[in-house]
């Protein structure tokens, strides 16, 4: 109750204008004081207010629950003036009558005292007569006296002049007939009749009539007539007084009109007005009777006090009646809310506000009041309470701090996410005053905040600032502080409401946004978009993006375009629509989205999509428009093609063999369309005559009752319907129909129309039966299937699994489907990584087909070997890709393979051992044969051959000793080979040093044998020719793995191209360098074309390895060879290293 005006109707706005206020502002202080005084009393009070020459009557009712005051007012100026005039006339007449009565008494006393003397009596009578005549003339109301002959024997001046329009002397002695001319004829006859009855019966008469006065003005008079007697006690005539009641009549007429206004006002405001007499219990009702109660005014006027309390809800009745009894005992104000029953039995919430008026004995003699429907307010209050609770929760959940600062009392209240935002507890923060708050603002921001705050206090603007705030732990956060400053009537700021929210993340995002803006502009250019920023305050548009590519204009040319220039480039057919949308957004703000044709510089048009937003300032005016213009010519052409496609689809839909119907439940009419004749055999004319009964008759007898019951249940409970039944065609054959559609209902729930489709599903039914047979066969197949079939999503979530699951894994199908057991839980950990790798490859390559083997652990703990075949397929709907595969238990096969592998390994070792022995035999035979010759060249040839055989023998010896029969540790092999060569050529220790710089390399036998012979020949040449007798030096062998193309040589390897399942890594190649620092290779000898058998072997074997060889002659001799090993791969290398480890 702070005096603020919450609502005022049109009539009340005159008062607000006089006081200089508007809705939402506070009343003048003087009127607020009167309101407080009246509200503090028990009873409401009428208050009359004079404004200029108009008087208003105001009635105040306090509403403690809503914390407001209802004020009702009426213009009573006319009534006040009439009452004042009547009061003045009544007071005047009463005083005059009192005065005259006293004078009569005094005269009578004097006459009694002087009755002793006749002369004195006569004198006194004459004096009294003269006095009475003077007194009579002084009375303002007309007074007359008539005898039995209807002759005026006396009158006063007022009657003679005002009524008759004649001097008094001319009226006295005149007939009553003259007066009858002053009243209407019909009334004159009635008055004559009344006078005759009065003369016959005596007594007095009162009645009202209208009289045409001497000034020809019709006035209303109250006649008071009585008989008078002569000295013998007989009736001698009539005396009468005429009281002018014209003003009273006008006042009564005005009061009746005012009462009608009150009644209409009560009806228009939806209120029920009552006036009750407690003694009789009768109540006078007025206002919006039928609107509130449902009863007619005639019916409700029969409701008395007992009927009223019976209409109150049983749960509220006792409380309402107790309040009534209390007011009957003590008087005063009645205020209760209860539910009242309307004519239709429904209850509404009523607020009953009344006054119990008491007489001088403190007894209640009258009850007046108003009842209004507060159902909407009641519901609104509940919604408001829920809304306030949601607001509090939202404030906390959204991390905002809400404050309410009462500047007049210097009190501030805080709520919301206090601890989350500031680090202070709720109790600690309640002690924060504006001064304490300012101490927590960052020093660099404080001056800006104080200036903004001072400006808002002065101008009463909205407050919105950003600054840094210090939390309890000393850290700073960026906050946005927004509020509004409320003013009093005098224009002083009295209250500040606002909210503070943490925008630290937004600040950081803003910095990132500025960094990304340049990138975004670059992207816009690359994606062929046109960006604009239209600032209406300075009539400037900033353009960016792919301007030349889209428009044909240069950037400098296009920057000159303003709104009018931009509009001029829009196609004339599209311009009105775009302009209207632009004007609408200028007025209302919001999103702008238009497609139109835009003219390039060369005059050609292209389709664009213009999407933007119009921002409004506090005054509601658009001041900025920002957006993107995209070239959608291709999209437009695509849409046109799509529309053509949709038209073709519509035509095709008509040809799909369906029947469409519209059933009007009101007139029972059914409209049919579609492929009627194709489905039913009837023509459209024949089928149009079908009603519900005809349709039911065509349903197969075995399906009829079920189908009709299903449709009936849908009508009662659902908005959709669907059923299937067999339908008899015109030729008597039956087809399966699917009957489906929707019901359109009225507000009361009754069905207005039904729209539906009937389609022939005979083929589907037959296919369904075949499907059931197929499912049965599938179940039979899966029952006898010895493996497991499955489908899963790309995230490896199982979708389907069936087959010999329990025998293979020990677990049931449900364990995998429900996720209780994951398939990968059972896979052996060493195999799991490779399994995941293969499945990821499958996900990334839709065309890949994978078949691999791994081990799982059976539920009983036994290891089982599994072969899995996996591929990509589409799901049953054909919309997305899934993984499908099969799993077989190959444990027994693996056991057999392991047995065979062991046998094969033993066999290979035996072969290597035998080859090594045979080669050693050959070497021994060569040595024995050489003993027969003395020629050095022959002996040298034997020794070279013997070395070559030994080279191969060492390889087979190493393979025999190795755990892997297919690969050779070449570094170990070279150490033995070079040692044998030094021993063969009897090199003294210290003369020639052998330096091996070799990586750990594993080569296949097909590579190791020729490579060993090549090294044998090159090292042998160095030992023979590079170091003559007595010359010292060194021989160096380098072998390393290099990437293809890492050097200058590129070795093709067509033999490694063995398809998708090949594991050869074609990027691995090797570099072999054999060098010495001896005499050097002769300049005149071509090593590629020489008679030397050793070098010939080297070239042949290099070609066999598909390698490359080069000779470098500086600082001795240096042979460099590049080659690949077809056996080597990343997979084989991993397995080899694993075995070595």
CSV table of C-alpha atoms in Angstrom, one decimal, residues 420-649:
chain,number,residue,atom,x,y,z
A,420,UNK,CA,28.7,-19.3,-6.2
A,421,UNK,CA,29.3,-15.9,-7.6
A,422,UNK,CA,31.1,-14.1,-4.7
A,423,UNK,CA,32.4,-16.8,-2.5
A,424,UNK,CA,30.6,-15.2,0.5
A,425,UNK,CA,27.9,-17.1,2.4
A,426,UNK,CA,24.3,-15.8,2.3
A,427,UNK,CA,24.5,-14.5,5.8
A,428,UNK,CA,27.8,-12.7,5.2
A,429,UNK,CA,26.6,-11.1,2.0
A,430,UNK,CA,23.5,-9.6,3.6
A,431,UNK,CA,25.7,-7.1,5.3
A,432,UNK,CA,27.0,-5.7,2.0
A,433,UNK,CA,26.1,-2.1,1.6
A,434,UNK,CA,26.7,-0.1,-1.6
A,435,UNK,CA,29.9,1.2,0.0
A,436,UNK,CA,31.1,-2.3,0.8
A,437,UNK,CA,30.2,-3.4,-2.7
A,438,UNK,CA,32.2,-0.5,-4.2
A,439,UNK,CA,35.2,-1.6,-2.2
A,440,UNK,CA,35.1,-4.9,-4.0
A,441,UNK,CA,35.1,-3.3,-7.5
A,442,UNK,CA,38.5,-3.3,-9.3
A,443,UNK,CA,40.3,0.1,-8.7
A,444,UNK,CA,40.7,0.5,-12.5
A,445,UNK,CA,36.9,0.1,-13.0
A,446,UNK,CA,35.6,2.1,-10.0
A,447,UNK,CA,35.6,5.6,-11.5
A,448,UNK,CA,33.7,4.4,-14.6
A,449,UNK,CA,31.1,2.7,-12.3
A,450,UNK,CA,30.6,5.8,-10.1
A,451,UNK,CA,30.1,8.0,-13.2
A,452,UNK,CA,27.6,5.7,-14.7
A,453,UNK,CA,25.8,5.3,-11.3
A,454,UNK,CA,25.7,9.1,-10.9
A,455,UNK,CA,24.4,9.7,-14.4
A,456,UNK,CA,21.5,7.2,-13.9
A,457,UNK,CA,20.5,8.8,-10.5
A,458,UNK,CA,20.3,12.1,-12.3
A,459,UNK,CA,18.6,11.0,-15.4
A,460,UNK,CA,16.7,8.0,-14.2
A,461,UNK,CA,18.0,5.8,-17.0
A,462,UNK,CA,18.5,2.1,-17.0
A,463,UNK,CA,21.9,1.0,-15.7
A,464,UNK,CA,24.1,-1.5,-17.5
A,465,UNK,CA,27.8,-1.7,-16.9
A,466,UNK,CA,30.6,-4.3,-17.0
A,467,UNK,CA,33.5,-4.4,-14.4
A,468,UNK,CA,35.7,-6.6,-12.4
A,469,UNK,CA,34.6,-7.8,-8.9
A,470,UNK,CA,36.8,-9.2,-6.2
A,471,UNK,CA,35.6,-12.5,-4.7
A,472,UNK,CA,36.1,-13.5,-1.1
A,473,UNK,CA,39.3,-15.4,-2.0
A,474,UNK,CA,40.8,-12.2,-3.6
A,475,UNK,CA,40.4,-13.4,-7.2
A,476,UNK,CA,38.6,-11.1,-9.7
A,477,UNK,CA,35.7,-12.1,-12.0
A,478,UNK,CA,34.1,-10.1,-14.9
A,479,UNK,CA,30.5,-9.2,-14.1
A,480,UNK,CA,27.6,-7.5,-15.9
A,481,UNK,CA,25.5,-5.3,-13.6
A,482,UNK,CA,22.1,-4.3,-15.0
A,483,UNK,CA,19.4,-2.5,-13.2
A,484,UNK,CA,16.6,0.1,-13.3
A,485,UNK,CA,16.3,3.3,-11.2
A,486,UNK,CA,12.7,4.0,-9.9
A,487,UNK,CA,11.5,7.5,-9.1
A,488,UNK,CA,8.9,9.0,-6.7
A,489,UNK,CA,6.3,11.5,-7.8
A,490,UNK,CA,8.7,14.3,-7.1
A,491,UNK,CA,11.2,12.7,-9.5
A,492,UNK,CA,13.6,11.5,-6.8
A,493,UNK,CA,15.2,8.1,-7.1
A,494,UNK,CA,13.8,5.9,-4.4
A,495,UNK,CA,14.6,2.3,-5.4
A,496,UNK,CA,17.1,0.3,-7.6
A,497,UNK,CA,16.4,-3.1,-8.8
A,498,UNK,CA,19.0,-5.2,-10.7
A,499,UNK,CA,20.9,-8.4,-11.3
A,500,UNK,CA,24.6,-9.2,-11.5
A,501,UNK,CA,25.9,-12.1,-13.5
A,502,UNK,CA,29.3,-13.6,-14.1
A,503,UNK,CA,30.5,-12.9,-17.7
A,504,UNK,CA,34.1,-14.0,-17.3
A,505,UNK,CA,33.6,-16.8,-19.9
A,506,UNK,CA,31.8,-14.4,-22.2
A,507,UNK,CA,34.7,-11.9,-21.9
A,508,UNK,CA,37.2,-14.6,-22.8
A,509,UNK,CA,34.9,-15.7,-25.7
A,510,UNK,CA,34.7,-12.1,-26.9
A,511,UNK,CA,38.5,-11.9,-27.1
A,512,UNK,CA,38.5,-15.2,-29.1
A,513,UNK,CA,35.7,-13.8,-31.2
A,514,UNK,CA,37.7,-10.7,-32.2
A,515,UNK,CA,40.6,-13.1,-33.1
A,516,UNK,CA,38.3,-15.2,-35.2
A,517,UNK,CA,36.5,-12.3,-36.9
A,518,UNK,CA,39.3,-11.9,-39.5
A,519,UNK,CA,39.3,-15.6,-40.1
A,520,UNK,CA,35.5,-15.5,-40.5
A,521,UNK,CA,35.8,-12.8,-43.1
A,522,UNK,CA,38.3,-14.8,-45.0
A,523,UNK,CA,36.0,-17.8,-44.8
A,524,UNK,CA,33.1,-15.7,-46.1
A,525,UNK,CA,35.2,-14.8,-49.1
A,526,UNK,CA,36.2,-18.4,-49.7
A,527,UNK,CA,32.6,-19.7,-49.3
A,528,UNK,CA,31.2,-17.0,-51.6
A,529,UNK,CA,29.2,-15.1,-49.0
A,530,UNK,CA,28.5,-11.4,-48.7
A,531,UNK,CA,28.5,-9.9,-45.1
A,532,UNK,CA,26.8,-6.6,-44.3
A,533,UNK,CA,26.6,-4.4,-41.2
A,534,UNK,CA,24.1,-1.5,-41.6
A,535,UNK,CA,24.3,1.3,-39.0
A,536,UNK,CA,21.2,3.4,-39.4
A,537,UNK,CA,22.4,6.1,-37.0
A,538,UNK,CA,25.0,7.2,-39.5
A,539,UNK,CA,23.4,5.7,-42.7
A,540,UNK,CA,26.5,3.5,-43.4
A,541,UNK,CA,26.8,-0.1,-44.5
A,542,UNK,CA,30.0,-2.1,-44.1
A,543,UNK,CA,30.3,-4.8,-46.8
A,544,UNK,CA,32.7,-7.7,-46.6
A,545,UNK,CA,33.2,-11.1,-48.1
A,546,UNK,CA,33.2,-12.3,-51.7
A,547,UNK,CA,32.0,-9.0,-53.2
A,548,UNK,CA,33.7,-9.2,-56.6
A,549,UNK,CA,32.9,-12.9,-57.1
A,550,UNK,CA,29.2,-12.5,-56.2
A,551,UNK,CA,28.3,-9.0,-57.5
A,552,UNK,CA,30.9,-8.2,-60.2
A,553,UNK,CA,31.6,-4.9,-58.4
A,554,UNK,CA,34.9,-4.0,-57.0
A,555,UNK,CA,35.1,-3.6,-53.2
A,556,UNK,CA,35.5,0.2,-53.5
A,557,UNK,CA,32.4,0.4,-55.8
A,558,UNK,CA,30.2,-1.7,-53.5
A,559,UNK,CA,31.2,0.1,-50.3
A,560,UNK,CA,29.4,3.1,-51.7
A,561,UNK,CA,26.0,1.3,-51.7
A,562,UNK,CA,23.5,2.4,-49.0
A,563,UNK,CA,20.1,1.0,-48.3
A,564,UNK,CA,18.5,2.7,-51.4
A,565,UNK,CA,21.3,1.6,-53.6
A,566,UNK,CA,21.0,-2.0,-52.4
A,567,UNK,CA,17.2,-1.9,-53.0
A,568,UNK,CA,17.8,-0.7,-56.5
A,569,UNK,CA,19.6,-3.9,-57.4
A,570,UNK,CA,16.7,-6.1,-56.4
A,571,UNK,CA,14.5,-7.5,-59.1
A,572,UNK,CA,11.4,-5.3,-59.6
A,573,UNK,CA,9.1,-8.3,-59.0
A,574,UNK,CA,10.7,-9.1,-55.7
A,575,UNK,CA,11.3,-5.5,-54.5
A,576,UNK,CA,7.8,-4.9,-52.9
A,577,UNK,CA,8.0,-8.0,-50.8
A,578,UNK,CA,11.6,-7.3,-49.7
A,579,UNK,CA,10.8,-3.7,-48.9
A,580,UNK,CA,7.8,-4.6,-46.8
A,581,UNK,CA,9.9,-7.1,-44.8
A,582,UNK,CA,12.6,-4.5,-44.4
A,583,UNK,CA,10.1,-1.9,-43.1
A,584,UNK,CA,8.6,-4.4,-40.7
A,585,UNK,CA,11.9,-5.2,-39.2
A,586,UNK,CA,12.7,-1.5,-38.9
A,587,UNK,CA,9.6,-1.1,-36.8
A,588,UNK,CA,9.6,-4.3,-34.8
A,589,UNK,CA,13.2,-5.6,-34.9
A,590,UNK,CA,13.9,-9.3,-35.1
A,591,UNK,CA,15.1,-11.7,-37.8
A,592,UNK,CA,15.1,-10.8,-41.5
A,593,UNK,CA,15.0,-13.7,-44.0
A,594,UNK,CA,14.2,-13.2,-47.7
A,595,UNK,CA,15.0,-14.8,-51.0
A,596,UNK,CA,15.2,-12.6,-54.0
A,597,UNK,CA,16.9,-12.0,-57.3
A,598,UNK,CA,19.9,-9.6,-57.2
A,599,UNK,CA,21.4,-7.8,-60.2
A,600,UNK,CA,25.1,-8.1,-60.9
A,601,UNK,CA,27.2,-5.3,-62.4
A,602,UNK,CA,26.8,-6.9,-65.9
A,603,UNK,CA,23.0,-6.7,-65.6
A,604,UNK,CA,22.4,-10.4,-65.0
A,605,UNK,CA,20.3,-11.6,-62.1
A,606,UNK,CA,21.1,-14.4,-59.6
A,607,UNK,CA,19.2,-15.8,-56.6
A,608,UNK,CA,20.3,-14.9,-53.2
A,609,UNK,CA,19.3,-15.8,-49.6
A,610,UNK,CA,19.5,-12.8,-47.3
A,611,UNK,CA,19.5,-13.7,-43.6
A,612,UNK,CA,20.0,-11.0,-40.9
A,613,UNK,CA,18.9,-9.5,-37.7
A,614,UNK,CA,17.6,-6.0,-36.8
A,615,UNK,CA,18.7,-4.8,-33.4
A,616,UNK,CA,16.6,-2.3,-31.5
A,617,UNK,CA,17.7,0.3,-29.0
A,618,UNK,CA,15.9,1.2,-25.7
A,619,UNK,CA,13.5,3.5,-27.5
A,620,UNK,CA,12.3,0.6,-29.7
A,621,UNK,CA,14.0,1.8,-32.9
A,622,UNK,CA,16.1,-0.4,-35.1
A,623,UNK,CA,19.6,1.0,-35.2
A,624,UNK,CA,21.7,-1.9,-36.6
A,625,UNK,CA,21.1,-4.6,-39.2
A,626,UNK,CA,23.7,-7.3,-39.7
A,627,UNK,CA,23.5,-10.3,-41.9
A,628,UNK,CA,24.7,-12.6,-44.7
A,629,UNK,CA,23.8,-12.7,-48.3
A,630,UNK,CA,24.5,-16.1,-50.0
A,631,UNK,CA,24.3,-17.0,-53.7
A,632,UNK,CA,21.6,-19.7,-53.8
A,633,UNK,CA,21.2,-19.9,-57.5
A,634,UNK,CA,22.1,-23.6,-57.6
A,635,UNK,CA,19.9,-24.3,-54.6
A,636,UNK,CA,17.0,-22.5,-56.3
A,637,UNK,CA,17.4,-24.6,-59.4
A,638,UNK,CA,17.5,-27.7,-57.2
A,639,UNK,CA,14.3,-26.6,-55.5
A,640,UNK,CA,12.6,-26.1,-58.8
A,641,UNK,CA,13.7,-29.6,-59.8
A,642,UNK,CA,12.4,-30.8,-56.4
A,643,UNK,CA,9.0,-29.1,-57.0
A,644,UNK,CA,8.8,-30.9,-60.3
A,645,UNK,CA,9.7,-34.1,-58.6
A,646,UNK,CA,7.0,-33.5,-55.9
A,647,UNK,CA,4.4,-32.9,-58.6
A,648,UNK,CA,5.4,-36.2,-60.2
A,649,UNK,CA,5.1,-37.8,-56.8
